[in-house]
Short mmCIF file of C-alpha atoms in Angstrom, two decimals:
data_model
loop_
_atom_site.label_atom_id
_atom_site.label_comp_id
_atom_site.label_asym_id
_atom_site.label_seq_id
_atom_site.Cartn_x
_atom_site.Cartn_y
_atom_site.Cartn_z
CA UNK I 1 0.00 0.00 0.00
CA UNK I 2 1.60 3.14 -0.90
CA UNK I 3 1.61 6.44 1.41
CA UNK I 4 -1.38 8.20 0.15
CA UNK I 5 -3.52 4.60 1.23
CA UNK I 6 -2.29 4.41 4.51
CA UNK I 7 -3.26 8.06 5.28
CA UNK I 8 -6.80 7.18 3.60
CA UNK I 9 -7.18 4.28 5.91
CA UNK I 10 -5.98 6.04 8.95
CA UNK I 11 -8.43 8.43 8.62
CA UNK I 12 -11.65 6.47 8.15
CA UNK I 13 -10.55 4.39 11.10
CA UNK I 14 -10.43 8.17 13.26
CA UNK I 15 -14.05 9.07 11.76
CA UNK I 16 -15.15 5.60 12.74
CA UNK I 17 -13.43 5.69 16.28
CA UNK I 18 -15.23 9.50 16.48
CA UNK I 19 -18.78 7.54 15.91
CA UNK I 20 -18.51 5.11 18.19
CA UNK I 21 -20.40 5.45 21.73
CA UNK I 22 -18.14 6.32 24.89
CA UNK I 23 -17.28 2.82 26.37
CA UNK I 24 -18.56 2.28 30.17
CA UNK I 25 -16.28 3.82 32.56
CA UNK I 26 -17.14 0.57 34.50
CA UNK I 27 -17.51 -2.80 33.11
CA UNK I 28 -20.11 -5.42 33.89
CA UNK I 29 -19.59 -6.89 36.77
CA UNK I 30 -17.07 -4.87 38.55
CA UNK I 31 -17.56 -3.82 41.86
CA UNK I 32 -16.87 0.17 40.96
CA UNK I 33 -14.87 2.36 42.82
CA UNK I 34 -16.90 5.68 43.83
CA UNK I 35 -20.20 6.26 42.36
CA UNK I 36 -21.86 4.83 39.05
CA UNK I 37 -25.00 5.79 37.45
CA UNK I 38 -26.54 3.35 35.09
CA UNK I 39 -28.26 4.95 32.28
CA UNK I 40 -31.63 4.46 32.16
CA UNK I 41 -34.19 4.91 29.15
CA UNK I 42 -35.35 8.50 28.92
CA UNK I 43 -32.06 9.66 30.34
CA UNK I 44 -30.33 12.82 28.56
CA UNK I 45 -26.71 14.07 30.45
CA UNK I 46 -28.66 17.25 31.45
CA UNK I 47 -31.37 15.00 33.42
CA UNK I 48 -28.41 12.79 35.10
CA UNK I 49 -26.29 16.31 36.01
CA UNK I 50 -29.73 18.16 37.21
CA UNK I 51 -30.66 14.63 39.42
CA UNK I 52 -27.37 14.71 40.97
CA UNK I 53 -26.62 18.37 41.79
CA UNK I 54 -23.20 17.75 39.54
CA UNK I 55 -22.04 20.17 36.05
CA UNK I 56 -22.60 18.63 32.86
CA UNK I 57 -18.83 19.72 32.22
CA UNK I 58 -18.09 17.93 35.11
CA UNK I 59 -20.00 14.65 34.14
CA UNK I 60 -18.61 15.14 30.31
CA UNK I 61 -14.81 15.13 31.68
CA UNK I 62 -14.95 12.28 34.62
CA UNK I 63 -16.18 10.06 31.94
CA UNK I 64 -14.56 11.07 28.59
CA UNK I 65 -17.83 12.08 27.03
CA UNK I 66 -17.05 14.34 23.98
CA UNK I 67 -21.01 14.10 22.44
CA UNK I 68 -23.46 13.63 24.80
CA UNK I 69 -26.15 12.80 22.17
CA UNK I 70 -24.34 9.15 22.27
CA UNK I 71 -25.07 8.22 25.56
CA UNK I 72 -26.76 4.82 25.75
CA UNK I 73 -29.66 2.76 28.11
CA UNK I 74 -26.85 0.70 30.16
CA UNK I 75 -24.13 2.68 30.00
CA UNK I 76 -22.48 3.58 33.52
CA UNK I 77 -21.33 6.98 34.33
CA UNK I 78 -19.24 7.90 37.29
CA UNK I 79 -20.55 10.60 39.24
CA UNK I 80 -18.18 13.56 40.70
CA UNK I 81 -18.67 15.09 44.07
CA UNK I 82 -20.21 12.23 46.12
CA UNK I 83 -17.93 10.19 48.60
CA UNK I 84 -18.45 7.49 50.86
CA UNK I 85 -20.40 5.62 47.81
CA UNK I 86 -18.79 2.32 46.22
CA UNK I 87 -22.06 0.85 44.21
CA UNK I 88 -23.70 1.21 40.50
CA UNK I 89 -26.47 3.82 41.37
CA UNK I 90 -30.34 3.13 39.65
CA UNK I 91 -33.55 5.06 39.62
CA UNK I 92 -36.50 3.50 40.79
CA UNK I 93 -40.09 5.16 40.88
CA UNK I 94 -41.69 6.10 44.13
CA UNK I 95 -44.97 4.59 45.11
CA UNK I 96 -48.01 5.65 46.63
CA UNK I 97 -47.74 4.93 50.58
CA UNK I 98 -43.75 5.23 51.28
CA UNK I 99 -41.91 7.30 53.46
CA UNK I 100 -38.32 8.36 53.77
CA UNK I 101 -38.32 5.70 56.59
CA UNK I 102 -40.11 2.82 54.49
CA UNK I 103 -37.78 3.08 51.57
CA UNK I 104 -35.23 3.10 53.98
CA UNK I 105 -35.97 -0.51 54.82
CA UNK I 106 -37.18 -1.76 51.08
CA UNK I 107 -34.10 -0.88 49.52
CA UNK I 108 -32.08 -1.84 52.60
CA UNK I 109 -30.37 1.97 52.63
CA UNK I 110 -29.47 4.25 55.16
CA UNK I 111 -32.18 6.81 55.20
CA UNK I 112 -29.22 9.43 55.27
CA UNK I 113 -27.88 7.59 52.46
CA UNK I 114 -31.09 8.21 50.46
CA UNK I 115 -31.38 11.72 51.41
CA UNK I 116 -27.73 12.98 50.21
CA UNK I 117 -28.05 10.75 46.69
CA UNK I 118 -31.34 12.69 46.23
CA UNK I 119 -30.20 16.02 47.63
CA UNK I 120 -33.82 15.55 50.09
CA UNK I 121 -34.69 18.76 51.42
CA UNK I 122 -38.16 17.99 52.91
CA UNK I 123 -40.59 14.97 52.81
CA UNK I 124 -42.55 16.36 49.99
CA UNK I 125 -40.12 15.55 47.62
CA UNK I 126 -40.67 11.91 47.86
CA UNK I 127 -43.91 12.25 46.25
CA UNK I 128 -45.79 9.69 44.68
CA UNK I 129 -44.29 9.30 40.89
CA UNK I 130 -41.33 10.70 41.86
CA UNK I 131 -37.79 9.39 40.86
CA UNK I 132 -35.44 7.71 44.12
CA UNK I 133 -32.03 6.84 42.89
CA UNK I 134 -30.71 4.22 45.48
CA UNK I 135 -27.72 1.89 45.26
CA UNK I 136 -28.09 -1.39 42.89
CA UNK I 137 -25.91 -3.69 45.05
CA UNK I 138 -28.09 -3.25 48.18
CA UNK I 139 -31.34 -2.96 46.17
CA UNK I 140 -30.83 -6.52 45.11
CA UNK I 141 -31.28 -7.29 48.91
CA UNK I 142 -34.85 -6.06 49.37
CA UNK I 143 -36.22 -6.94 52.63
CA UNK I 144 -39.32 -9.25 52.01
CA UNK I 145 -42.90 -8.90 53.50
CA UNK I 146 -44.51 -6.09 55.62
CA UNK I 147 -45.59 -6.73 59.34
CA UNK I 148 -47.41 -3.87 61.69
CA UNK I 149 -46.50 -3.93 64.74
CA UNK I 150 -50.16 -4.06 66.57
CA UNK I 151 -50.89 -2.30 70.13
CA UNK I 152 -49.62 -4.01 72.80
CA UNK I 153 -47.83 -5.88 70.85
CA UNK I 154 -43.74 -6.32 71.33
CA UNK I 155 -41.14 -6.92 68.97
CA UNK I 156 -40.12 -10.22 70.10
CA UNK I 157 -44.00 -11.49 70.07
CA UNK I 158 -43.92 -9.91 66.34
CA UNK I 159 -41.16 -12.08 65.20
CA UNK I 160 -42.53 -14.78 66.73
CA UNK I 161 -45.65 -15.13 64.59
CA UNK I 162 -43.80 -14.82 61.49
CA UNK I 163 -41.04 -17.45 62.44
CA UNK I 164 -37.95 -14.58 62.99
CA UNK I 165 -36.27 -13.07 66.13
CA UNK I 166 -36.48 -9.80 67.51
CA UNK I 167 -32.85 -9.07 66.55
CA UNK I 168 -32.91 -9.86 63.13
CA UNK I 169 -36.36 -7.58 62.70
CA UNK I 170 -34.43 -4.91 64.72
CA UNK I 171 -31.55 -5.01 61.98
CA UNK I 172 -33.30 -5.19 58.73
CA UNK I 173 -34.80 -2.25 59.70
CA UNK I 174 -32.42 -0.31 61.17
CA UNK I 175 -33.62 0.00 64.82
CA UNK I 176 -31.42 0.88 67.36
CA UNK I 177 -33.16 -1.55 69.92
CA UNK I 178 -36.09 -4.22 70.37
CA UNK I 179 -37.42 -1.38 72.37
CA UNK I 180 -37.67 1.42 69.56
CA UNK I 181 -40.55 0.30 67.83
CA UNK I 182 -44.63 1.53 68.53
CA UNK I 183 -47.75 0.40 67.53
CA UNK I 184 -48.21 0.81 63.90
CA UNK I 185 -44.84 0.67 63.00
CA UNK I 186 -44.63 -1.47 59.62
CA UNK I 187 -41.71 -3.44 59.41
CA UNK I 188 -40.06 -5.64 57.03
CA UNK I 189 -39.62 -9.33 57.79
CA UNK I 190 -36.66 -11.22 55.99
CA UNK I 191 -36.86 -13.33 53.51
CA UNK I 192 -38.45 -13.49 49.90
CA UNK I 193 -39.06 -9.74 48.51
CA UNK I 194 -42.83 -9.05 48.44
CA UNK I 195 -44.23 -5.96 46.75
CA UNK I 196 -46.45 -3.94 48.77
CA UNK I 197 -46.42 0.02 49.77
CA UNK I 198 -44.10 0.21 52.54
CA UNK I 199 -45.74 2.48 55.11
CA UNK I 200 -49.00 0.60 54.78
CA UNK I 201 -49.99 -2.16 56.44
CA UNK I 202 -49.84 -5.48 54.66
CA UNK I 203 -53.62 -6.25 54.41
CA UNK I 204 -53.16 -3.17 51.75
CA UNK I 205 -51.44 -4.74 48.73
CA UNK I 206 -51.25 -2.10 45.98
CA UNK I 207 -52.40 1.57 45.71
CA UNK I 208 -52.73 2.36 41.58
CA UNK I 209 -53.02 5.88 40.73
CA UNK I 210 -54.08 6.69 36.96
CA UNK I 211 -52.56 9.07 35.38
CA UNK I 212 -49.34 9.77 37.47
CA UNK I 213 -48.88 12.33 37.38
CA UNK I 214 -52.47 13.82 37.91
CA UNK I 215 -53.36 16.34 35.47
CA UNK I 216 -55.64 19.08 35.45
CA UNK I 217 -58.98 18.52 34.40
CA UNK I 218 -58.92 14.81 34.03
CA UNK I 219 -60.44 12.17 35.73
CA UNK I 220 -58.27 10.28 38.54
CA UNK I 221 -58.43 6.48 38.71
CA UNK I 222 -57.60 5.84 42.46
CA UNK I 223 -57.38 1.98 42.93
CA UNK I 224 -56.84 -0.01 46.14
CA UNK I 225 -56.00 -3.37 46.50
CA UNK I 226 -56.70 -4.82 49.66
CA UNK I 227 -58.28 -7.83 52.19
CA UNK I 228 -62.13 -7.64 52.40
CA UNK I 229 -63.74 -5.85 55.04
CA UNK I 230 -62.06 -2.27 54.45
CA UNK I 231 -63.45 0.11 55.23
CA UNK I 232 -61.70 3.11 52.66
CA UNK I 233 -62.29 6.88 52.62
CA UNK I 234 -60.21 9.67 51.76
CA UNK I 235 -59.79 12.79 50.02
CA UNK I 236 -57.70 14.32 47.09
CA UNK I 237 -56.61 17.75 47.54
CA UNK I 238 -59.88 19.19 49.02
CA UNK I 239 -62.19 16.91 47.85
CA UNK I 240 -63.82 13.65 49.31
CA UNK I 241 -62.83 10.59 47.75
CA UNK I 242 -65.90 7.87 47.42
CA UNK I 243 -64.45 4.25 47.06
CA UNK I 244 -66.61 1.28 45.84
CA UNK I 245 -65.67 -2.17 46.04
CA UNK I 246 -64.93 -3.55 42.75
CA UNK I 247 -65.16 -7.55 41.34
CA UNK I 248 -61.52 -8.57 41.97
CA UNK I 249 -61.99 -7.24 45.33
CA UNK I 250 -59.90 -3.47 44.85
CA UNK I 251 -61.77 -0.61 45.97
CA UNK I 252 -62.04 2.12 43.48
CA UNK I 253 -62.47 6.13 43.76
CA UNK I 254 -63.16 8.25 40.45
CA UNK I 255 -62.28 12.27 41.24
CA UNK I 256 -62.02 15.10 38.89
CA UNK I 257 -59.31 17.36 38.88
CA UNK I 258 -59.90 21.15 38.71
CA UNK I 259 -59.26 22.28 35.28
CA UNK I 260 -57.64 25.82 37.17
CA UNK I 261 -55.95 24.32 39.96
CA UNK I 262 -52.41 25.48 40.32
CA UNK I 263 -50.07 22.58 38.84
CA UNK I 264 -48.48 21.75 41.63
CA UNK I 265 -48.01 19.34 44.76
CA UNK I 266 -50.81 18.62 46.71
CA UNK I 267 -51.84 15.64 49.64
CA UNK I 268 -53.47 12.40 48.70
CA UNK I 269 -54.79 11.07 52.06
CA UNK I 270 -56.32 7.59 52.80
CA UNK I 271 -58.23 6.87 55.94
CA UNK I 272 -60.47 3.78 57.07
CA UNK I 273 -60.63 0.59 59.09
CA UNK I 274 -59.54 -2.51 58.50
CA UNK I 275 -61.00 -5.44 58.75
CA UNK I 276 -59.74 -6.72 61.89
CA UNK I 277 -60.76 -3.31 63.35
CA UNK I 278 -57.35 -1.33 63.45
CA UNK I 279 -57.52 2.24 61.93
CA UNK I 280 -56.08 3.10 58.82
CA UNK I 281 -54.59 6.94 57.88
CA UNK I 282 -52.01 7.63 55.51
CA UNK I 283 -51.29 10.65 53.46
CA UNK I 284 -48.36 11.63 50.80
CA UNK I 285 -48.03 14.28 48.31
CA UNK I 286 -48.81 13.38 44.86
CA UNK I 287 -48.01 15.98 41.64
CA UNK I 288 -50.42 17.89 39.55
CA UNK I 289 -49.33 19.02 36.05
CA UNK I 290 -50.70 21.39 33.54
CA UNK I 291 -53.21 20.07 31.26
CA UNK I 292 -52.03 22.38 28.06
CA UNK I 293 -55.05 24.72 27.81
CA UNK I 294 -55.15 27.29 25.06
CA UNK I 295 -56.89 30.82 25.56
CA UNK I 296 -59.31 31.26 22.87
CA UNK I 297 -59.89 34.94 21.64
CA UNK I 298 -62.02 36.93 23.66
CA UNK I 299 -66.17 36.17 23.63
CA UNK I 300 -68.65 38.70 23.26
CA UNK I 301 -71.33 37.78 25.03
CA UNK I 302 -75.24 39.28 26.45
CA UNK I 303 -74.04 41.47 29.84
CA UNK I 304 -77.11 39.83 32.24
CA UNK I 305 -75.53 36.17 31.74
CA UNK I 306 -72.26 37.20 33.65
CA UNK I 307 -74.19 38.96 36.33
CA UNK I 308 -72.93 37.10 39.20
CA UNK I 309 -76.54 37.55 40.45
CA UNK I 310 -77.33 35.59 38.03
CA UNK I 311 -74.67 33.05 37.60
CA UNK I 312 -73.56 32.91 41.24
CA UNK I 313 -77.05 31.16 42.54
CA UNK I 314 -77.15 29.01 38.65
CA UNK I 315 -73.73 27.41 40.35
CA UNK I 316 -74.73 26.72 43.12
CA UNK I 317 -77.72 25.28 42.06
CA UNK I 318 -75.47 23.03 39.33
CA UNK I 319 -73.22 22.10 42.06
CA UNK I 320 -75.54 20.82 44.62
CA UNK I 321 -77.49 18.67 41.93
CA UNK I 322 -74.40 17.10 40.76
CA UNK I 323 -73.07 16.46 44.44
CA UNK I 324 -74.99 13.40 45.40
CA UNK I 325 -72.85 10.46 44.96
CA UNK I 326 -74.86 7.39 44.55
CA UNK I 327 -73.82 3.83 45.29
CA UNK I 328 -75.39 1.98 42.48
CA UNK I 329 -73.29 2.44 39.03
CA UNK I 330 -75.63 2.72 36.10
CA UNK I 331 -73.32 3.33 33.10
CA UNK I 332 -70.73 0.54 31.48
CA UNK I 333 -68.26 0.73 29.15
CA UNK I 334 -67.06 3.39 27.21
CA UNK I 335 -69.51 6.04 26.62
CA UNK I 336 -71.43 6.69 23.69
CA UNK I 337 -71.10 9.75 21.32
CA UNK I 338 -74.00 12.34 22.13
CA UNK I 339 -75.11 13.53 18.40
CA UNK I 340 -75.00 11.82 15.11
CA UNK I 341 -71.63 10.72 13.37
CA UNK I 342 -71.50 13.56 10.90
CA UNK I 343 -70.77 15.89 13.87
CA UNK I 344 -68.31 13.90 15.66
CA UNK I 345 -65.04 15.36 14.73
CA UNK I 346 -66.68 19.00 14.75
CA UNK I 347 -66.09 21.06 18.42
CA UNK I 348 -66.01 24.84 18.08
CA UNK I 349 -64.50 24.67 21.46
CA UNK I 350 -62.65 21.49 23.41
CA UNK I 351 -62.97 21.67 27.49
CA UNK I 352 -60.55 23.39 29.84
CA UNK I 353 -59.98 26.24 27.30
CA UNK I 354 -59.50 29.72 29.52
CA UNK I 355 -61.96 32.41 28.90
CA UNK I 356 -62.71 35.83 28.55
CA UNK I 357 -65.77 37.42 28.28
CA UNK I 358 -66.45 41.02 26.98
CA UNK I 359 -62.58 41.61 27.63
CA UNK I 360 -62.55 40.56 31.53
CA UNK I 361 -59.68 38.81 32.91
CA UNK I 362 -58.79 35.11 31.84
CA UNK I 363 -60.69 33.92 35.18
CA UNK I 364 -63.04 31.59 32.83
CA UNK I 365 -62.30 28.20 31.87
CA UNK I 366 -64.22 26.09 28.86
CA UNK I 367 -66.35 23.30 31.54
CA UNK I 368 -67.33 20.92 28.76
CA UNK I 369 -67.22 19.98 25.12
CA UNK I 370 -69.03 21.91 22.66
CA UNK I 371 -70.35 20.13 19.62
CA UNK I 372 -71.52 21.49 16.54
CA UNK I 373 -75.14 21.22 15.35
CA UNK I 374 -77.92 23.33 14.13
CA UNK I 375 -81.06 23.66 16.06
CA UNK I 376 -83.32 20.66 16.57
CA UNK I 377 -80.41 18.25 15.85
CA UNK I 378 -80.85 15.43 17.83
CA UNK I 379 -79.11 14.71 21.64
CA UNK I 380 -78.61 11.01 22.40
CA UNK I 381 -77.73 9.65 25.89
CA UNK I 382 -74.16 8.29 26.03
CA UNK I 383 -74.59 5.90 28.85
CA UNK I 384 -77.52 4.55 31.34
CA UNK I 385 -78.26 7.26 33.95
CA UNK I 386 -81.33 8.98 35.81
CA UNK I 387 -82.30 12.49 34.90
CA UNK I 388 -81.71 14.92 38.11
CA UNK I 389 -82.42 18.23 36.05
CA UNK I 390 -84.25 19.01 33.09
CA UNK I 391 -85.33 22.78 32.67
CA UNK I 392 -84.68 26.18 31.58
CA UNK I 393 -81.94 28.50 33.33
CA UNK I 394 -80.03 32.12 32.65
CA UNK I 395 -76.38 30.84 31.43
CA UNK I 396 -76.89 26.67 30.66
CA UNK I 397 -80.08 27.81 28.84
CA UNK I 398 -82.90 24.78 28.66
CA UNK I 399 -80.59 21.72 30.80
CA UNK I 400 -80.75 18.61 31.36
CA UNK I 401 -78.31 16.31 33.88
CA UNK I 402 -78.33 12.72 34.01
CA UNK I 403 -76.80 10.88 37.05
CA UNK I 404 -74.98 7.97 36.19
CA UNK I 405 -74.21 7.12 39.46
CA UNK I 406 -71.01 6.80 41.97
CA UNK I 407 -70.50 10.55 41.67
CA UNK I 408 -70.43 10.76 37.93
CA UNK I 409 -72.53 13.10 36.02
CA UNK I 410 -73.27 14.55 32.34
CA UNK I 411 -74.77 18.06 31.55
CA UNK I 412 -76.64 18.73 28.21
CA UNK I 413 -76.81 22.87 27.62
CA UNK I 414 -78.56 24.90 25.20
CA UNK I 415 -81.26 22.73 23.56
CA UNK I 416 -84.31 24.09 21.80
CA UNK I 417 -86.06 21.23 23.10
CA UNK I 418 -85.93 18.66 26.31
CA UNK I 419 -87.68 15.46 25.98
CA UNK I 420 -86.81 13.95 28.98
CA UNK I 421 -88.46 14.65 32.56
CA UNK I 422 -86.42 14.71 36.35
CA UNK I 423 -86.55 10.61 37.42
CA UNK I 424 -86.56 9.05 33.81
CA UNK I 425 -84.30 6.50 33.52
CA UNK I 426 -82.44 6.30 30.26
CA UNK I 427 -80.21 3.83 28.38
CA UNK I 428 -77.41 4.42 25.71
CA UNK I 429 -78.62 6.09 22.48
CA UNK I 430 -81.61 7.06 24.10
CA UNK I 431 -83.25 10.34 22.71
CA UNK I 432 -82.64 13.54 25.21
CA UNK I 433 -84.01 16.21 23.30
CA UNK I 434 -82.50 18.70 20.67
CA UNK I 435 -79.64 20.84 19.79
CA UNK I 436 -80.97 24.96 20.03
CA UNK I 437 -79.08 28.58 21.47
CA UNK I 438 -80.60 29.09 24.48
CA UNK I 439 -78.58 30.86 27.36
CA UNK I 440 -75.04 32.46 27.01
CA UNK I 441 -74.15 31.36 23.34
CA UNK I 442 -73.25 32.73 20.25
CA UNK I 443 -74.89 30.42 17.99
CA UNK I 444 -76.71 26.68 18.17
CA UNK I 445 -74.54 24.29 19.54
CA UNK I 446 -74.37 21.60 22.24
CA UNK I 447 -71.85 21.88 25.24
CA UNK I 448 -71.88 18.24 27.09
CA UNK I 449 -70.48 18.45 30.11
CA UNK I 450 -69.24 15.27 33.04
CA UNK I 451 -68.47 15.71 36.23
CA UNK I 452 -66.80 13.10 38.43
CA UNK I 453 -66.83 13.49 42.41
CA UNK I 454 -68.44 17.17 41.99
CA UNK I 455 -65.68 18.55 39.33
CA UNK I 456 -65.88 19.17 36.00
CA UNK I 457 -63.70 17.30 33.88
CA UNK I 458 -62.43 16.48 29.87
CA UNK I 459 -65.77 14.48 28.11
CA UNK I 460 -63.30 13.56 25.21
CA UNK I 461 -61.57 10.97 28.21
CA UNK I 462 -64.76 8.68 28.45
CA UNK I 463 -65.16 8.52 24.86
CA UNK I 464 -61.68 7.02 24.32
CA UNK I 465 -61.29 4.42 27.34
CA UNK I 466 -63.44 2.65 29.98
CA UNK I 467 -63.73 3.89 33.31
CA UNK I 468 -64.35 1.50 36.60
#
């Protein structure tokens, strides 16, 4: 090979080298020396810098990293500016019902540990949904089932009902003394690792929240599995939470989210009885985010329907007909459109839009789905319900409100024409009455509105999945 080839060669094997991915700083298998993150999916070398209070530059030069757009799901990443640490470091998602304390014992880590890898400043940050990056090594050597320690109760008659000793309880979760425990206190037992929320007793198995994070003006799926004979309440944010027993035996709560609330964090509290008669009360903070609402031009609209003489008592009213919450569930399935096909992909306006009328402040928000029609299209009933309402009123114009049951409700604005009376029971595709522009509206339309535990929330939801 003459000169001019070996400089070709040499240089496609630099751009190749140049391509390549940044090998692991620590190989499979080793036992590291100092701190090392394992890439996880989702990851960027911002994320990893922000979650660990280190510089990017920092990050980029302990570990050779010239493009950061090559980092890979695996890949292991020494972290600067943390001593005391010799373990691969992973993230792991924080469930509903732990405490700095209960993932202390899970993961088998000092809670000090915990609280300097996450730079912890206060209990609310271990949220439900959150992120917890703990060691790898120890979280291979999760403790294994939950015991509560019951009144009157010691530590060594504890561990004798589950086949331990008090000393070995008193390690594995990192008690000083078989005398530092009280009544209530959950502990973990050795052995097998068995999932479970660790600040909970262990007749509660699982507590599913849906979506995580909560989002503003959609419909919460709170799900509890648990032994029969709980009793459950409980309350999201400021409003009470109404669980029903379900088929599989989980206990389910449906609860709206304000479309204006603040995104934010805010408590999640469970309280109740179980079966054997010992109380239940448990509360963590869960996260709110925005739900994207535009702000649609300003509406021009008749002075006397924003009359808060007007509107204020029309609320209330609204409110306390939509506030009974029912134990028998009426509806199934996935709800039914409420006018004919050709208007289903037609909404002058989609729900949780902010408002302004005649040039006031943005202090509105859109409560429903408006669908297009012309007056004396039809209105069908998407799912089986009672009627609670069906009249004439300033801003809704002629109404009509169907209870569905369990705290779920669907409003019907603006016909030209009701054809339903209060205590009619309906079915799916049954006839409601007709599309018209009564009240404060610009033109003939129909807004549908549901509300779920006495809060408005997005229609377009329980068109697209089943609720419980």
């Amino acid at each position: 090979m003459n000169k001019s080839g070996w400089i070709k060669l040499a240089l496609a094997l630099v751009c190749i080298l140049t391509l390549l991915p940044p090998s692991p700083v620590v190989a499979q298998g080793e036992q590291p020396s100092g701190p090392v993150y394992v890439v996880q999916q989702g990851d960027t070398l911002w994320d990893i810098a922000l979650r660990f209070g280190v510089s990017m530059d920092d990050l980029k030069r302990v570990n050779g990293i010239s493009d950061p757009g090559l980092l890979n799901v695996g890949d292991r990443l020494v972290i600067p500016g943390i001593e005391g640490i010799d373990a691969f470091l992973v993230t792991r998602t924080i469930e509903y019902g732990e405490t700095l304390v209960s993932l202390s014992r899970r993961y088998q880590v000092a809670p000090g540990l915990i609280t300097r890898l996450n730079h912890i400043t206060s209990p609310a940050e271990l949220y439900a949904g959150a992120n917890l990056v703990v060691p790898e090594s120890t979280s291979l050597d999760e403790a294994g089932a939950r015991a509560t320690l019951r009144a009157g109760q010691s530590l060594l008659e504890l561990a004798l009902v589950h086949g331990a000793d008090p000393w070995t309880l008193a390690s594995r979760n990192a008690l000083s003394g078989t005398w530092t425990v009280a009544p209530g206190d959950v502990l973990r037992l050795p052995g097998q690792t068995v999932e479970g929320p660790g600040a909970l007793p262990e007749q509660i198995a699982e507590v599913e929240i849906d979506p995580l994070p909560l989002v503003q003006g959609k419909t919460t799926v709170i799900r509890v599995a648990a032994q029969g004979g709980l009793s459950l309440a409980g309350t999201l944010v400021d409003r009470e939470l109404n669980f029903f027993p379900q088929e599989d035996g989980s206990y389910v709560a449906l609860q709206g989210v304000h479309a204006m609330l603040p995104p934010g964090l805010y408590p999640l509290t469970l309280r109740g009885t179980l079966a054997d008669g010992t109380p239940l009360g448990f509360s963590q903070q869960v996260y709110i985010a925005s739900g994207g609402y535009i702000f649609e031009d300003v509406l021009s609209v008749d002075p006397a329907t924003l009359d808060q003489a007007v509107t204020q008592p029309e609320d209330e009213q609204w409110r306390a007909l939509s506030a009974p919450v029912t134990t028998e569930k009426l509806w199934s399935g996935v709800f039914q459109f409420t006018s004919p096909s050709v208007f289903f992909d037609c909404w002058p306006s989609t729900f949780g839009r902010r408002r302004s009328y005649n040039g006031s402040e943005y202090k509105y928000f859109h409560t429903g789905l408006d669908v297009c029609g012309g007056v004396g299209d039809d209105i069908y009933a998407p799912a089986a319900g009672e009627v609670v309402f069906a009249g004439a009123l300033t801003v809704r114009g002629n109404a009509t409100l169907i209870n569905h049951g369990q705290g779920i409700y669907t409003g019907y604005f603006h016909q030209s024409e009701i054809l339903v009376q209060v205590g009619d029971r309906v079915e799916p595709g049954q006839l409601l009455g007709r599309v018209g522009a009564t009240g404060r509206v610009n033109g003939p339309h129909l807004h549908w509105e549901i509300w779920a535990g006495g809060v408005q929330v997005d229609p377009m939801d329980w068109l697209e999945r089943e609720y419980p």
